[in-house]
Amino acid sequence: MEDQISRALTQWEKEYLGRGPISVKTDIVRNMIIVQLRGILTPAEQKLAETKEGMLSIKRIRSELIESGSEQLKEMILSMTGKNVASIHTDISTHTGERIIVFLLSENLEEEFQK
């Protein structure tokens, strides 16, 4: 299921944001789906991130983009896991070009794999 989520997130990034990450790794821990996306910054964003204002601008815009697509993301996770997403948390490192997205689910998904 983790690979399925990684592939779906990569496709969503390409379609919704216009550019996909270089790599994606997903881990399911209790009621959390943790997704690490690498190589998400464009060359222009990397240049912009050299200043504090640019870095903050990238973080704000990228966060707003995720927020604007959050309903699609919640639907995507629900369709794959059968679990509702209670909340989505995300942050980006402009130094490494990584983004972490954490989906908090309404139920413990990991427990189901252990049955």
PDB file of N, CA, C and O in Angstrom, residues 1 28-31 80-84 105-115:
ATOM      1  N   MET A   1       0.815  -1.196   0.000  1.00  0.00           N
ATOM      2  CA  MET A   1       0.000   0.000   0.000  1.00  0.00           C
ATOM      3  C   MET A   1       0.863   1.267   0.000  1.00  0.00           C
ATOM      4  O   MET A   1       0.504   2.265  -0.605  1.00  0.00           O
ATOM      5  N   ILE A  28       3.730   4.002   6.759  1.00  0.00           N
ATOM      6  CA  ILE A  28       2.489   3.994   7.535  1.00  0.00           C
ATOM      7  C   ILE A  28       2.851   3.633   8.969  1.00  0.00           C
ATOM      8  O   ILE A  28       3.437   2.572   9.225  1.00  0.00           O
ATOM      9  N   VAL A  29       2.537   4.555   9.881  1.00  0.00           N
ATOM     10  CA  VAL A  29       2.826   4.370  11.304  1.00  0.00           C
ATOM     11  C   VAL A  29       1.548   4.695  12.082  1.00  0.00           C
ATOM     12  O   VAL A  29       1.077   5.834  12.028  1.00  0.00           O
ATOM     13  N   ARG A  30       1.013   3.679  12.761  1.00  0.00           N
ATOM     14  CA  ARG A  30      -0.252   3.830  13.504  1.00  0.00           C
ATOM     15  C   ARG A  30      -1.319   4.497  12.633  1.00  0.00           C
ATOM     16  O   ARG A  30      -1.718   3.911  11.632  1.00  0.00           O
ATOM     17  N   ASN A  31      -1.774   5.692  13.006  1.00  0.00           N
ATOM     18  CA  ASN A  31      -2.818   6.378  12.228  1.00  0.00           C
ATOM     19  C   ASN A  31      -2.221   7.461  11.334  1.00  0.00           C
ATOM     20  O   ASN A  31      -2.923   8.382  10.932  1.00  0.00           O
ATOM     21  N   MET A  80      -7.752   4.713  -1.367  1.00  0.00           N
ATOM     22  CA  MET A  80      -6.728   3.663  -1.274  1.00  0.00           C
ATOM     23  C   MET A  80      -6.763   2.919   0.053  1.00  0.00           C
ATOM     24  O   MET A  80      -6.464   1.732   0.101  1.00  0.00           O
ATOM     25  N   THR A  81      -7.087   3.638   1.137  1.00  0.00           N
ATOM     26  CA  THR A  81      -6.989   3.023   2.473  1.00  0.00           C
ATOM     27  C   THR A  81      -8.339   2.663   3.080  1.00  0.00           C
ATOM     28  O   THR A  81      -8.389   1.856   4.002  1.00  0.00           O
ATOM     29  N   GLY A  82      -9.393   3.326   2.618  1.00  0.00           N
ATOM     30  CA  GLY A  82     -10.704   3.141   3.243  1.00  0.00           C
ATOM     31  C   GLY A  82     -10.828   3.916   4.550  1.00  0.00           C
ATOM     32  O   GLY A  82     -11.787   3.729   5.289  1.00  0.00           O
ATOM     33  N   LYS A  83      -9.866   4.777   4.823  1.00  0.00           N
ATOM     34  CA  LYS A  83      -9.849   5.566   6.061  1.00  0.00           C
ATOM     35  C   LYS A  83      -9.970   7.058   5.739  1.00  0.00           C
ATOM     36  O   LYS A  83      -9.344   7.547   4.799  1.00  0.00           O
ATOM     37  N   ASN A  84     -10.748   7.748   6.559  1.00  0.00           N
ATOM     38  CA  ASN A  84     -10.873   9.195   6.407  1.00  0.00           C
ATOM     39  C   ASN A  84      -9.615   9.894   6.914  1.00  0.00           C
ATOM     40  O   ASN A  84      -9.018   9.460   7.903  1.00  0.00           O
ATOM     41  N   LEU A 105      -4.963   9.959  10.027  1.00  0.00           N
ATOM     42  CA  LEU A 105      -6.192   9.228   9.709  1.00  0.00           C
ATOM     43  C   LEU A 105      -7.095   9.143  10.926  1.00  0.00           C
ATOM     44  O   LEU A 105      -6.638   9.251  12.070  1.00  0.00           O
ATOM     45  N   SER A 106      -8.358   8.898  10.673  1.00  0.00           N
ATOM     46  CA  SER A 106      -9.325   8.785  11.765  1.00  0.00           C
ATOM     47  C   SER A 106      -9.173   7.465  12.515  1.00  0.00           C
ATOM     48  O   SER A 106      -9.661   7.330  13.632  1.00  0.00           O
ATOM     49  N   GLU A 107      -8.479   6.493  11.903  1.00  0.00           N
ATOM     50  CA  GLU A 107      -8.298   5.182  12.544  1.00  0.00           C
ATOM     51  C   GLU A 107      -6.860   4.699  12.330  1.00  0.00           C
ATOM     52  O   GLU A 107      -6.156   5.175  11.444  1.00  0.00           O
ATOM     53  N   ASN A 108      -6.471   3.708  13.122  1.00  0.00           N
ATOM     54  CA  ASN A 108      -5.138   3.121  13.026  1.00  0.00           C
ATOM     55  C   ASN A 108      -5.076   2.185  11.822  1.00  0.00           C
ATOM     56  O   ASN A 108      -5.689   1.137  11.815  1.00  0.00           O
ATOM     57  N   LEU A 109      -4.331   2.584  10.805  1.00  0.00           N
ATOM     58  CA  LEU A 109      -4.200   1.771   9.591  1.00  0.00           C
ATOM     59  C   LEU A 109      -3.164   0.665   9.772  1.00  0.00           C
ATOM     60  O   LEU A 109      -3.352  -0.455   9.294  1.00  0.00           O
ATOM     61  N   GLU A 110      -2.093   0.950  10.472  1.00  0.00           N
ATOM     62  CA  GLU A 110      -1.023  -0.032  10.662  1.00  0.00           C
ATOM     63  C   GLU A 110      -1.544  -1.284  11.359  1.00  0.00           C
ATOM     64  O   GLU A 110      -1.146  -2.399  11.037  1.00  0.00           O
ATOM     65  N   GLU A 111      -2.451  -1.082  12.307  1.00  0.00           N
ATOM     66  CA  GLU A 111      -3.026  -2.203  13.067  1.00  0.00           C
ATOM     67  C   GLU A 111      -3.687  -3.218  12.149  1.00  0.00           C
ATOM     68  O   GLU A 111      -3.627  -4.419  12.393  1.00  0.00           O
ATOM     69  N   GLU A 112      -4.296  -2.749  11.076  1.00  0.00           N
ATOM     70  CA  GLU A 112      -4.978  -3.655  10.146  1.00  0.00           C
ATOM     71  C   GLU A 112      -4.011  -4.564   9.415  1.00  0.00           C
ATOM     72  O   GLU A 112      -4.360  -5.679   9.048  1.00  0.00           O
ATOM     73  N   PHE A 113      -2.776  -4.088   9.198  1.00  0.00           N
ATOM     74  CA  PHE A 113      -1.783  -4.917   8.516  1.00  0.00           C
ATOM     75  C   PHE A 113      -1.250  -6.016   9.430  1.00  0.00           C
ATOM     76  O   PHE A 113      -0.704  -6.998   8.971  1.00  0.00           O
ATOM     77  N   GLN A 114      -1.394  -5.834  10.749  1.00  0.00           N
ATOM     78  CA  GLN A 114      -0.855  -6.792  11.702  1.00  0.00           C
ATOM     79  C   GLN A 114      -1.839  -7.901  12.041  1.00  0.00           C
ATOM     80  O   GLN A 114      -1.499  -8.827  12.750  1.00  0.00           O
ATOM     81  N   LYS A 115      -3.077  -7.774  11.554  1.00  0.00           N
ATOM     82  CA  LYS A 115      -4.099  -8.800  11.852  1.00  0.00           C
ATOM     83  C   LYS A 115      -3.899 -10.025  10.995  1.00  0.00           C
ATOM     84  O   LYS A 115      -3.446 -10.018   9.920  1.00  0.00           O
TER      85      LYS A 115
END
